[in-house]
CSV table of C-alpha atoms and ligand atoms in Angstrom, one decimal:
chain,number,residue,atom,x,y,z
A,1,MET,CA,223.5,202.3,101.9
A,2,ALA,CA,221.9,203.4,98.7
A,3,ASP,CA,220.0,206.7,98.8
A,4,TYR,CA,216.8,205.7,97.2
A,5,ASP,CA,213.7,207.9,97.6
A,6,LEU,CA,211.3,205.2,96.5
A,7,VAL,CA,211.6,201.5,95.9
A,8,ILE,CA,208.8,199.6,94.1
A,9,ARG,CA,209.5,196.2,95.5
A,10,GLY,CA,208.8,192.6,94.5
A,11,GLY,CA,206.8,193.2,91.3
A,12,THR,CA,207.0,191.9,87.8
A,13,VAL,CA,208.5,194.5,85.6
A,14,GLY,CA,207.4,194.8,82.0
A,15,THR,CA,209.1,196.6,79.1
A,16,ALA,CA,208.6,196.5,75.4
A,17,SER,CA,211.3,193.8,75.2
A,18,ALA,CA,211.1,191.8,78.4
A,19,VAL,CA,209.1,190.8,81.4
A,20,PHE,CA,211.0,189.9,84.6
A,21,ASP,CA,210.8,190.0,88.4
A,22,ALA,CA,212.7,193.0,89.9
A,23,ASP,CA,212.6,195.9,92.3
A,24,VAL,CA,212.7,199.4,90.8
A,25,ALA,CA,214.6,202.1,92.7
A,26,ILE,CA,214.0,205.8,92.2
A,27,ALA,CA,216.1,208.8,93.3
A,28,GLY,CA,214.6,212.2,92.7
A,29,GLU,CA,212.7,212.1,89.5
A,30,SER,CA,214.6,209.2,87.8
A,31,ILE,CA,215.0,205.5,87.8
A,32,VAL,CA,218.4,204.6,89.3
A,33,ALA,CA,218.4,200.9,89.7
A,34,VAL,CA,216.4,197.8,88.5
A,35,GLY,CA,217.3,194.5,90.1
A,36,ARG,CA,216.4,191.9,92.8
A,37,GLY,CA,216.9,192.6,96.5
A,38,LEU,CA,217.7,196.3,96.2
A,39,PRO,CA,218.4,198.2,99.5
A,40,ALA,CA,215.6,200.0,101.2
A,41,GLY,CA,214.2,203.3,100.0
A,42,LYS,CA,212.8,206.1,102.1
A,43,ARG,CA,209.4,205.0,100.8
A,44,GLU,CA,208.5,201.7,99.5
A,45,ILE,CA,205.6,200.4,97.4
A,46,ASP,CA,204.8,196.7,97.9
A,47,ALA,CA,204.3,195.4,94.3
A,48,ARG,CA,204.1,191.7,95.0
A,49,GLY,CA,201.5,190.2,92.7
A,50,ARG,CA,201.5,193.4,90.6
A,51,LEU,CA,202.8,194.4,87.2
A,52,VAL,CA,205.2,197.3,87.1
A,53,LEU,CA,205.0,199.0,83.7
A,54,PRO,CA,206.0,202.3,82.2
A,55,GLY,CA,203.5,205.1,82.5
A,56,GLY,CA,201.5,205.5,79.3
A,57,VAL,CA,202.4,208.0,76.6
A,58,ASP,CA,199.3,209.2,74.8
A,59,ALA,CA,200.5,211.1,71.7
A,60,HIS,CA,197.1,212.3,70.6
A,61,ALA,CA,194.8,214.2,73.0
A,62,HIS,CA,192.8,217.3,72.5
A,63,ILE,CA,192.9,219.3,75.7
A,64,GLU,CA,191.2,222.7,76.4
A,65,GLN,CA,191.2,223.2,72.7
A,66,LEU,CA,189.0,224.8,70.1
A,67,SER,CA,188.2,222.1,67.6
A,68,GLY,CA,188.1,222.2,63.8
A,69,MET,CA,184.4,222.6,64.0
A,70,GLY,CA,184.9,225.6,66.3
A,71,VAL,CA,183.7,223.9,69.5
A,72,MET,CA,185.6,224.1,72.8
A,73,ASN,CA,186.6,220.8,74.5
A,74,ALA,CA,184.8,220.0,77.8
A,75,ASP,CA,188.0,219.4,79.7
A,76,THR,CA,190.5,221.8,81.2
A,77,PHE,CA,194.1,220.6,81.5
A,78,GLU,CA,193.4,219.8,85.1
A,79,THR,CA,190.4,217.6,84.5
A,80,ALA,CA,191.9,215.9,81.4
A,81,THR,CA,195.3,215.2,82.9
A,82,GLY,CA,193.9,214.2,86.3
A,83,SER,CA,191.8,211.5,84.5
A,84,SER,CA,194.9,210.6,82.4
A,85,ALA,CA,196.9,210.0,85.6
A,86,LEU,CA,194.1,207.9,87.1
A,87,GLY,CA,194.2,205.7,84.0
A,88,GLY,CA,198.0,205.3,84.1
A,89,THR,CA,199.0,207.8,81.3
A,90,THR,CA,201.8,210.0,82.6
A,91,THR,CA,202.7,211.8,79.4
A,92,VAL,CA,200.4,213.4,76.9
A,93,VAL,CA,201.1,215.1,73.6
A,94,CYS,CA,198.3,217.5,73.0
A,95,PHE,CA,197.7,220.4,70.7
A,96,ALA,CA,198.3,224.1,70.3
A,97,ALA,CA,195.6,224.8,67.7
A,98,GLN,CA,196.1,227.6,65.3
A,99,HIS,CA,192.9,228.9,63.6
A,100,LYS,CA,193.0,231.0,60.5
A,101,GLY,CA,194.6,234.5,60.9
A,102,LYS,CA,196.2,233.7,64.2
A,103,SER,CA,199.9,234.0,65.1
A,104,LEU,CA,201.3,230.5,65.7
A,105,THR,CA,203.7,231.9,68.3
A,106,ARG,CA,200.9,233.5,70.2
A,107,VAL,CA,198.8,230.3,70.0
A,108,VAL,CA,201.7,228.2,71.4
A,109,GLU,CA,202.2,230.6,74.2
A,110,ASP,CA,198.5,230.6,75.1
A,111,TYR,CA,198.3,226.8,75.2
A,112,HIS,CA,201.5,226.7,77.4
A,113,ALA,CA,199.8,229.1,79.8
A,114,LEU,CA,196.8,226.8,80.1
A,115,ALA,CA,199.0,223.7,80.5
A,116,ARG,CA,201.3,225.3,83.1
A,117,LYS,CA,198.3,226.2,85.2
A,118,GLY,CA,196.5,222.9,85.1
A,119,THR,CA,198.6,219.9,83.9
A,120,ILE,CA,199.1,217.0,86.3
A,121,VAL,CA,201.0,214.8,83.9
A,122,ASP,CA,203.9,215.9,81.7
A,123,TYR,CA,203.1,217.3,78.4
A,124,ALA,CA,204.4,218.1,74.9
A,125,LEU,CA,202.6,220.1,72.2
A,126,HIS,CA,202.0,219.3,68.5
A,127,MET,CA,201.3,222.5,66.6
A,128,ILE,CA,198.1,222.5,64.5
A,129,LEU,CA,198.6,224.7,61.5
A,130,ALA,CA,195.4,225.9,59.9
A,131,ASP,CA,196.9,228.9,58.2
A,132,PRO,CA,200.4,227.9,56.9
A,133,THR,CA,201.2,231.3,55.3
A,134,GLU,CA,204.7,232.2,54.3
A,135,THR,CA,205.1,234.2,57.5
A,136,VAL,CA,204.0,231.3,59.6
A,137,LEU,CA,206.2,228.7,57.8
A,138,LYS,CA,209.3,230.9,57.4
A,139,GLU,CA,209.3,233.1,60.4
A,140,GLU,CA,207.3,231.5,63.2
A,141,LEU,CA,207.8,227.8,62.7
A,142,PRO,CA,211.7,227.6,62.9
A,143,PRO,CA,212.1,229.1,66.4
A,144,LEU,CA,209.1,227.1,67.6
A,145,VAL,CA,210.5,223.8,66.4
A,146,LYS,CA,213.9,224.8,68.0
A,147,SER,CA,212.2,225.5,71.3
A,148,GLY,CA,210.9,221.9,71.5
A,149,HIS,CA,207.8,221.7,69.4
A,150,ALA,CA,209.0,219.2,66.9
A,151,SER,CA,205.7,218.1,65.4
A,152,ILE,CA,203.1,219.7,63.3
A,153,LYS,CA,199.5,218.5,62.8
A,154,LEU,CA,197.5,219.2,59.6
A,155,PHE,CA,193.9,218.5,58.9
A,156,MET,CA,192.7,217.5,55.4
A,157,THR,CA,189.1,218.2,56.5
A,158,TYR,CA,187.1,220.3,59.0
A,159,GLN,CA,185.8,223.7,58.2
A,160,HIS,CA,188.1,225.8,60.4
A,161,THR,CA,191.3,223.9,60.2
A,162,LYS,CA,191.6,222.2,56.8
A,163,VAL,CA,194.5,222.9,54.5
A,164,ASP,CA,194.5,222.3,50.7
A,165,ASP,CA,197.0,220.3,48.8
A,166,GLU,CA,199.4,223.1,48.1
A,167,GLN,CA,199.3,224.2,51.7
A,168,LEU,CA,200.0,220.6,52.7
A,169,LEU,CA,203.0,220.5,50.4
A,170,ASP,CA,204.3,223.9,51.6
A,171,THR,CA,204.1,222.6,55.2
A,172,LEU,CA,205.8,219.3,54.4
A,173,ILE,CA,208.7,221.2,52.9
A,174,ALA,CA,208.9,223.6,55.8
A,175,ALA,CA,208.8,220.6,58.2
A,176,ARG,CA,211.6,219.0,56.2
A,177,GLU,CA,213.8,222.1,56.4
A,178,ASN,CA,213.2,222.4,60.2
A,179,LYS,CA,213.4,218.7,61.0
A,180,ALA,CA,209.9,218.3,62.3
A,181,LEU,CA,207.5,215.5,62.0
A,182,VAL,CA,204.1,216.0,60.3
A,183,CYS,CA,200.9,214.2,61.6
A,184,VAL,CA,197.8,214.3,59.5
A,185,HIS,CA,194.1,213.8,59.9
A,186,ALA,CA,193.6,212.2,56.5
A,187,GLU,CA,190.0,212.3,55.2
A,188,ASN,CA,188.8,213.7,51.9
A,189,ASN,CA,186.9,216.9,52.7
A,190,GLY,CA,184.9,217.0,49.4
A,191,MET,CA,183.5,213.5,49.8
A,192,ILE,CA,182.4,214.3,53.4
A,193,SER,CA,180.6,217.5,52.6
A,194,TRP,CA,179.0,216.1,49.4
A,195,MET,CA,177.8,213.1,51.3
A,196,GLY,CA,176.6,215.1,54.3
A,197,ARG,CA,174.6,217.5,52.2
A,198,ARG,CA,172.8,214.8,50.2
A,199,LEU,CA,172.0,212.7,53.3
A,200,VAL,CA,170.5,215.6,55.2
A,201,GLU,CA,168.5,216.8,52.2
A,202,ARG,CA,166.9,213.3,52.0
A,203,GLY,CA,166.1,213.3,55.7
A,204,TYR,CA,168.9,211.0,57.0
A,205,ARG,CA,169.8,213.0,60.1
A,206,ALA,CA,170.4,210.4,62.8
A,207,PRO,CA,173.8,209.9,64.4
A,208,GLN,CA,174.3,206.6,62.6
A,209,TYR,CA,174.5,208.4,59.3
A,210,HIS,CA,177.7,210.0,60.4
A,211,ALA,CA,179.4,206.7,59.3
A,212,VAL,CA,177.9,207.1,55.9
A,213,HIS,CA,178.9,210.7,55.8
A,214,HIS,CA,182.5,209.7,56.1
A,215,PRO,CA,182.8,206.8,53.7
A,216,ARG,CA,185.7,204.4,54.0
A,217,LEU,CA,187.0,205.7,50.6
A,218,CYS,CA,187.4,209.2,52.0
A,219,GLU,CA,190.0,207.8,54.4
A,220,THR,CA,191.6,205.6,51.7
A,221,GLU,CA,191.8,208.4,49.2
A,222,ALA,CA,193.3,210.9,51.6
A,223,ILE,CA,195.9,208.5,53.0
A,224,TYR,CA,196.9,207.6,49.5
A,225,ARG,CA,197.2,211.3,48.5
A,226,LEU,CA,199.2,212.1,51.6
A,227,CYS,CA,201.6,209.2,50.9
A,228,ALA,CA,202.1,210.6,47.4
A,229,PHE,CA,202.9,214.0,48.8
A,230,ALA,CA,205.3,212.5,51.4
A,231,GLU,CA,207.0,210.5,48.6
A,232,LEU,CA,207.2,213.5,46.3
A,233,VAL,CA,209.1,215.7,48.8
A,234,ASP,CA,210.6,212.9,51.0
A,235,GLN,CA,209.1,214.2,54.3
A,236,PRO,CA,208.1,211.6,56.9
A,237,VAL,CA,204.4,211.7,58.0
A,238,ILE,CA,202.3,210.0,60.6
A,239,VAL,CA,198.7,209.2,59.6
A,240,TYR,CA,196.5,209.8,62.6
A,241,HIS,CA,193.6,207.6,63.7
A,242,VAL,CA,193.6,205.0,60.9
A,243,SER,CA,190.2,203.4,61.1
A,244,THR,CA,189.9,201.0,58.1
A,245,ALA,CA,191.5,197.9,56.7
A,246,GLU,CA,192.0,199.8,53.4
A,247,GLY,CA,193.7,202.8,55.1
A,248,ALA,CA,196.2,200.5,56.8
A,249,ALA,CA,196.8,198.7,53.5
A,250,VAL,CA,197.7,202.0,51.8
A,251,ILE,CA,200.2,202.6,54.5
A,252,ARG,CA,201.6,199.1,54.2
A,253,ASP,CA,202.0,199.6,50.5
A,254,ALA,CA,203.7,203.0,50.9
A,255,ARG,CA,206.1,201.6,53.5
A,256,GLY,CA,206.8,198.7,51.3
A,257,ARG,CA,208.1,201.2,48.7
A,258,GLY,CA,210.4,202.7,51.3
A,259,ILE,CA,208.4,205.8,52.0
A,260,LYS,CA,208.5,207.0,55.6
A,261,VAL,CA,204.9,206.9,56.5
A,262,PHE,CA,203.8,205.8,59.9
A,263,GLY,CA,200.4,205.2,61.4
A,264,GLU,CA,198.4,205.4,64.6
A,265,THR,CA,195.1,203.9,65.4
A,266,CYS,CA,193.0,204.6,68.5
A,267,THR,CA,191.4,202.6,71.3
A,268,GLN,CA,187.9,203.3,69.9
A,269,TYR,CA,188.7,201.8,66.5
A,270,LEU,CA,189.9,198.6,68.2
A,271,THR,CA,187.1,198.3,70.8
A,272,LEU,CA,183.9,199.9,69.4
A,273,THR,CA,182.1,199.5,66.1
A,274,VAL,CA,179.7,201.4,63.9
A,275,ASP,CA,176.8,199.6,65.7
A,276,ASP,CA,177.5,201.7,68.7
A,277,LEU,CA,176.2,204.7,66.8
A,278,VAL,CA,172.8,203.1,66.4
A,279,LYS,CA,170.8,204.1,69.5
A,280,PRO,CA,167.4,205.6,70.1
A,281,GLY,CA,167.0,209.3,69.4
A,282,ILE,CA,170.1,211.4,69.6
A,283,GLU,CA,171.9,209.1,72.1
A,284,GLY,CA,174.3,207.8,69.4
A,285,ALA,CA,175.8,211.3,69.1
A,286,LYS,CA,178.0,210.3,72.1
A,287,TRP,CA,179.8,207.9,69.7
A,288,ILE,CA,180.3,210.4,66.8
A,289,CYS,CA,183.9,210.8,66.1
A,290,SER,CA,185.9,211.2,62.9
A,291,PRO,CA,186.9,209.0,61.2
A,292,PRO,CA,183.7,207.2,62.3
A,293,LEU,CA,183.6,203.8,64.1
A,294,ARG,CA,183.9,200.9,61.6
A,295,GLN,CA,183.4,197.1,61.5
A,296,VAL,CA,184.7,194.1,63.4
A,297,SER,CA,186.7,193.2,60.3
A,298,ASP,CA,188.4,196.6,60.5
A,299,GLN,CA,189.3,195.9,64.1
A,300,GLU,CA,191.0,192.7,63.1
A,301,ALA,CA,192.8,194.4,60.3
A,302,LEU,CA,194.1,197.1,62.6
A,303,TRP,CA,195.4,194.6,65.1
A,304,LYS,CA,197.1,192.9,62.3
A,305,ALA,CA,198.6,196.1,61.0
A,306,LEU,CA,200.0,196.8,64.5
A,307,GLU,CA,201.5,193.4,64.6
A,308,LEU,CA,203.1,193.8,61.2
A,309,GLY,CA,204.4,197.3,62.1
A,310,ASP,CA,202.4,199.1,59.5
A,311,LEU,CA,200.8,201.0,62.4
A,312,GLN,CA,203.1,201.7,65.3
A,313,PHE,CA,201.0,202.8,68.3
A,314,VAL,CA,197.6,203.4,69.8
A,315,SER,CA,196.4,206.8,71.0
A,316,SER,CA,193.2,208.0,72.5
A,317,ASP,CA,192.3,211.0,70.3
A,318,HIS,CA,190.7,212.2,73.5
A,319,ALA,CA,188.2,214.9,72.3
A,320,PRO,CA,185.6,215.3,75.0
A,321,TYR,CA,182.3,217.1,74.5
A,322,ARG,CA,179.5,217.1,77.0
A,323,PHE,CA,176.2,215.6,75.9
A,324,ASP,CA,174.5,219.0,76.4
A,325,ASP,CA,174.2,222.4,74.7
A,326,THR,CA,177.9,223.2,75.5
A,327,GLY,CA,179.1,220.3,73.4
A,328,LYS,CA,177.4,217.5,71.4
A,329,LEU,CA,174.0,219.2,71.4
A,330,ARG,CA,175.2,222.8,70.9
A,331,ALA,CA,173.0,223.1,67.8
A,332,GLY,CA,169.9,222.1,69.8
A,333,PRO,CA,168.4,219.0,71.3
A,334,ASP,CA,167.8,217.3,67.9
A,335,PRO,CA,170.8,218.1,65.7
A,336,SER,CA,171.6,216.3,62.4
A,337,PHE,CA,174.8,214.3,62.6
A,338,LYS,CA,176.5,217.1,60.7
A,339,GLU,CA,176.0,219.5,63.6
A,340,VAL,CA,177.3,217.2,66.4
A,341,ALA,CA,180.8,218.0,67.7
A,342,ASN,CA,183.2,215.2,66.6
A,343,GLY,CA,185.1,213.3,69.2
A,344,MET,CA,184.8,211.2,72.4
A,345,PRO,CA,186.7,211.0,75.7
A,346,GLY,CA,189.4,208.4,76.0
A,347,LEU,CA,192.5,209.5,77.9
A,348,GLU,CA,191.6,207.7,81.1
A,349,LEU,CA,190.5,204.4,79.7
A,350,ARG,CA,193.0,203.9,76.9
A,351,LEU,CA,195.4,201.8,78.9
A,352,PRO,CA,192.8,199.8,80.9
A,353,LEU,CA,190.7,199.0,77.8
A,354,LEU,CA,193.8,198.0,75.9
A,355,PHE,CA,195.2,196.0,78.8
A,356,ASP,CA,191.9,194.1,78.9
A,357,ALA,CA,191.8,193.6,75.2
A,358,MET,CA,195.4,192.6,74.8
A,359,VAL,CA,196.8,191.1,78.0
A,360,ALA,CA,193.9,190.0,80.1
A,361,LYS,CA,192.2,188.3,77.1
A,362,GLY,CA,195.5,186.7,76.2
A,363,ARG,CA,195.7,188.1,72.7
A,364,TYR,CA,199.2,189.7,73.1
A,365,GLY,CA,201.9,189.8,75.7
A,366,ILE,CA,202.8,192.6,78.1
A,367,GLU,CA,205.7,193.6,75.8
A,368,LYS,CA,203.4,194.5,72.9
A,369,PHE,CA,201.1,196.4,75.3
A,370,VAL,CA,204.0,198.5,76.5
A,371,GLU,CA,205.3,199.0,73.0
A,372,TRP,CA,202.1,200.2,71.5
A,373,THR,CA,201.0,202.4,74.4
A,374,ALA,CA,204.2,203.9,75.7
A,375,SER,CA,207.5,203.0,74.1
A,376,ALA,CA,206.7,203.5,70.5
A,377,PRO,CA,204.9,206.8,70.8
A,378,ALA,CA,207.8,208.0,73.0
A,379,ARG,CA,210.3,207.0,70.3
A,380,MET,CA,208.3,208.4,67.4
A,381,TYR,CA,207.9,211.8,69.0
A,382,GLY,CA,211.3,212.4,70.4
A,383,LEU,CA,210.5,211.6,74.0
A,384,HIS,CA,212.7,208.6,74.2
A,385,PRO,CA,214.7,207.6,76.4
A,386,ARG,CA,213.2,210.0,78.9
A,387,LYS,CA,209.7,208.6,78.6
A,388,GLY,CA,208.1,205.3,77.7
A,389,SER,CA,210.4,202.8,79.3
A,390,ILE,CA,211.7,201.4,82.6
A,391,ALA,CA,215.4,201.9,82.3
A,392,ILE,CA,218.1,203.5,84.4
A,393,GLY,CA,218.2,207.2,83.7
A,394,ALA,CA,214.6,207.4,82.4
A,395,ASP,CA,212.1,209.5,84.2
A,396,ALA,CA,210.4,207.5,87.0
A,397,ASP,CA,207.0,207.3,85.3
A,398,ILE,CA,205.6,204.0,86.4
A,399,CYS,CA,202.2,202.3,86.8
A,400,ILE,CA,201.6,199.5,89.2
A,401,TRP,CA,198.9,197.3,87.8
A,402,ASP,CA,196.6,194.9,89.5
A,403,PRO,CA,196.3,192.5,86.6
A,404,LYS,CA,193.3,190.8,88.0
A,405,ARG,CA,191.2,193.7,89.2
A,406,ARG,CA,187.8,193.7,87.5
A,407,THR,CA,186.2,197.1,86.9
A,408,THR,CA,182.7,197.8,85.6
A,409,ILE,CA,182.9,201.1,83.7
A,410,SER,CA,180.1,203.6,84.1
A,411,ASP,CA,179.7,207.3,83.6
A,412,ALA,CA,180.4,207.8,87.3
A,413,THR,CA,183.7,205.9,87.3
A,414,VAL,CA,185.5,208.2,84.9
A,415,HIS,CA,187.0,211.5,85.9
A,416,ASP,CA,187.2,213.7,82.8
A,417,ASN,CA,184.7,216.4,82.3
A,418,ALA,CA,182.7,214.9,79.4
A,419,GLY,CA,180.1,213.6,81.8
A,420,TYR,CA,179.8,210.2,80.0
A,421,THR,CA,182.0,207.4,78.7
A,422,PRO,CA,181.4,205.5,75.4
A,423,TYR,CA,182.4,202.4,77.3
A,424,ALA,CA,179.8,202.4,80.1
A,425,GLY,CA,178.6,198.9,81.0
A,426,ARG,CA,181.8,197.1,80.1
A,427,THR,CA,183.6,195.0,82.7
A,428,ILE,CA,187.3,194.9,82.1
A,429,GLU,CA,190.2,193.1,83.8
A,430,GLY,CA,193.4,194.9,84.9
A,431,TRP,CA,193.8,198.3,86.5
A,432,PRO,CA,196.7,200.7,87.2
A,433,VAL,CA,196.1,201.0,90.9
A,434,SER,CA,199.1,203.3,91.7
A,435,VAL,CA,201.0,205.7,89.4
A,436,VAL,CA,204.3,207.4,89.8
A,437,ARG,CA,205.2,210.4,87.7
A,438,ARG,CA,208.8,211.6,87.8
A,439,GLY,CA,209.3,209.9,91.2
A,440,GLU,CA,206.1,211.3,92.8
A,441,ILE,CA,203.2,209.1,93.7
A,442,VAL,CA,200.4,210.8,91.8
A,443,VAL,CA,197.8,208.1,92.2
A,444,ASP,CA,197.8,206.0,95.3
A,445,ASP,CA,195.4,203.1,95.3
A,446,GLY,CA,193.1,204.8,92.9
A,447,LYS,CA,193.2,208.2,94.5
A,448,LEU,CA,194.6,211.2,92.8
A,449,LYS,CA,197.3,212.9,94.9
A,450,ALA,CA,199.0,215.4,92.6
A,451,SER,CA,198.1,219.0,92.2
A,452,ALA,CA,197.3,221.1,89.1
A,453,GLY,CA,200.3,222.5,87.5
A,454,SER,CA,202.7,219.8,88.8
A,455,GLY,CA,203.3,218.4,85.3
A,456,VAL,CA,206.1,219.8,83.2
A,457,PHE,CA,206.6,220.7,79.5
A,458,LEU,CA,208.7,218.2,77.6
A,459,PRO,CA,210.7,220.0,74.9
A,460,ARG,CA,211.4,217.7,72.0
A,461,GLU,CA,213.7,217.4,69.1
A,462,ALA,CA,212.1,215.3,66.4
A,463,GLY,CA,212.8,211.6,66.8
A,464,GLU,CA,214.3,209.3,64.3
A,465,ALA,CA,210.9,209.0,62.6
A,466,ALA,CA,211.2,212.6,61.3
A,467,VAL,CA,214.5,212.1,59.5
A,468,PRO,CA,213.9,212.0,55.7
A,469,THR,CA,215.0,208.9,53.7
A,470,GLY,CA,217.3,211.1,51.6
A,471,ARG,CA,215.6,210.0,48.4
A,472,LEU,CA,213.7,212.8,46.8
A,473,SER,CA,211.3,211.5,44.1
A,474,PRO,CA,213.0,211.8,40.7
A,475,GLU,CA,210.4,214.2,39.4
A,476,PHE,CA,210.8,216.6,42.3
A,477,ASP,CA,214.6,216.3,42.1
A,478,GLU,CA,214.5,217.0,38.4
A,479,ALA,CA,212.5,220.2,39.0
A,480,ARG,CA,215.2,221.3,41.5
A,481,ASN,CA,218.0,220.6,39.0
A,482,PHE,CA,216.3,222.5,36.3
A,483,GLY,CA,216.4,225.5,38.6
A,484,ALA,CA,212.7,225.7,39.4
A,485,ARG,CA,212.7,227.3,42.9
A,486,LEU,CA,210.6,224.6,44.5
A,487,TYR,CA,212.9,223.8,47.4
B,1,URP,O1,186.4,213.1,66.1
B,1,URP,C1,187.5,213.5,66.4
B,1,URP,N1,188.5,212.7,66.2
B,1,URP,N2,187.7,214.7,67.0
B,1,URP,C2,188.9,215.3,67.4
B,1,URP,C3,189.5,216.0,66.3
B,1,URP,C4,190.3,215.1,65.4
B,1,URP,O2,189.7,214.8,64.4
B,1,URP,O3,191.4,214.7,65.6
B,2,ZN,ZN1,191.7,213.9,63.6
B,3,ZN,ZN1,192.4,214.2,67.1
């Protein structure tokens, strides 16, 4: 008699490579058997008519974090990760955000303390470096990477967090030496501030001008520059939240030349457009995020880029701010687009919106859905094989989907602390009705059962994505050989 704690019985299991009918057995926190007619468990979930998919891995979520504009997120770890679990995402990679002058070690400790107290799903941390001094890069970074923080995030824009080109190169080299991956918010800061000043001077203050403020070229230019840096020093990078066809094309071109550049896009760039910013009064501020929402043609190009493998996965970039004086309207009731906190909530609805857009609408199969929302981000960020798959030995992080359930989204149906959702009014098909995290049923028929602090930290070594190609650019190599102490 097998000693299973939980058996998910009679469902259709989906992974990134196959879809098949099977039971899934769990002992303790792990998956221990996948097959038909498994012996009884101490508990059972009847999954007949349901899909049994890996819990989602959201590799880009801002939680209880001070933003690059200096605004605090609306969520605590508890509210963000509770909503995450309710939407089927059982692993988040969020940020420990250094601001200028702060010790990175201290910052990482502080974010761990917040996460330990509140998190309901398992978490890992990217380290945002806003002040990559020699002390930070040479003394603080190495032990932090060794203790499981194997990814760094840099911003090429935003007042409080942007780094210049030399700092970016210094950080890429430090990442290379420490075997860490570098993720980058790639937008040209000068173009943004120049455009913003001129627009506001001429009276164009409404939320919709945010899209003009961040021209498409500011993404194209920054991604191109980043790819050149990555090529120069042979350090893999991931471009965050690619929003334009041209941005994806720059990545495709760089990858075609053998440079290790990877790309993420986000739910909002696949499911919303710039027209969502056009609303009466200040309402459109709810849809202000950076990069801004783009065109239907960009959506098509981003799906294509995912299909081709130029982009590898889809994150939420969850960045919740309330539509009041604590968040979006902190500069007053009628701010210019420049003063509105950038970002929108998205952790909870990432999987349901993508399931609807991909699987329910028949555009892609379940395998691609699992790959882009769970398996690929787990692999890229060193969480595989523990997370992102249904396989023996993996953590038992599983969503049981009702593929036919129709849900009309409203501000009242979401559970984060933003107080609104950019997707209100949509009806979508498919919902993760029950969710298991490391063997524990954390969502039971739509009800959250887990307590704050029950998630754990996931220390990571950098995944395969972070390994350099071994081909330094000839110019950089030459400088080394001539004895210039560049590397
Ligand atoms: O508008 C956004 N995306 N805000 C969150 C911070 C970032 O840019 O990643
Ligand atoms: Zn960003
Ligand atoms: Zn972000």
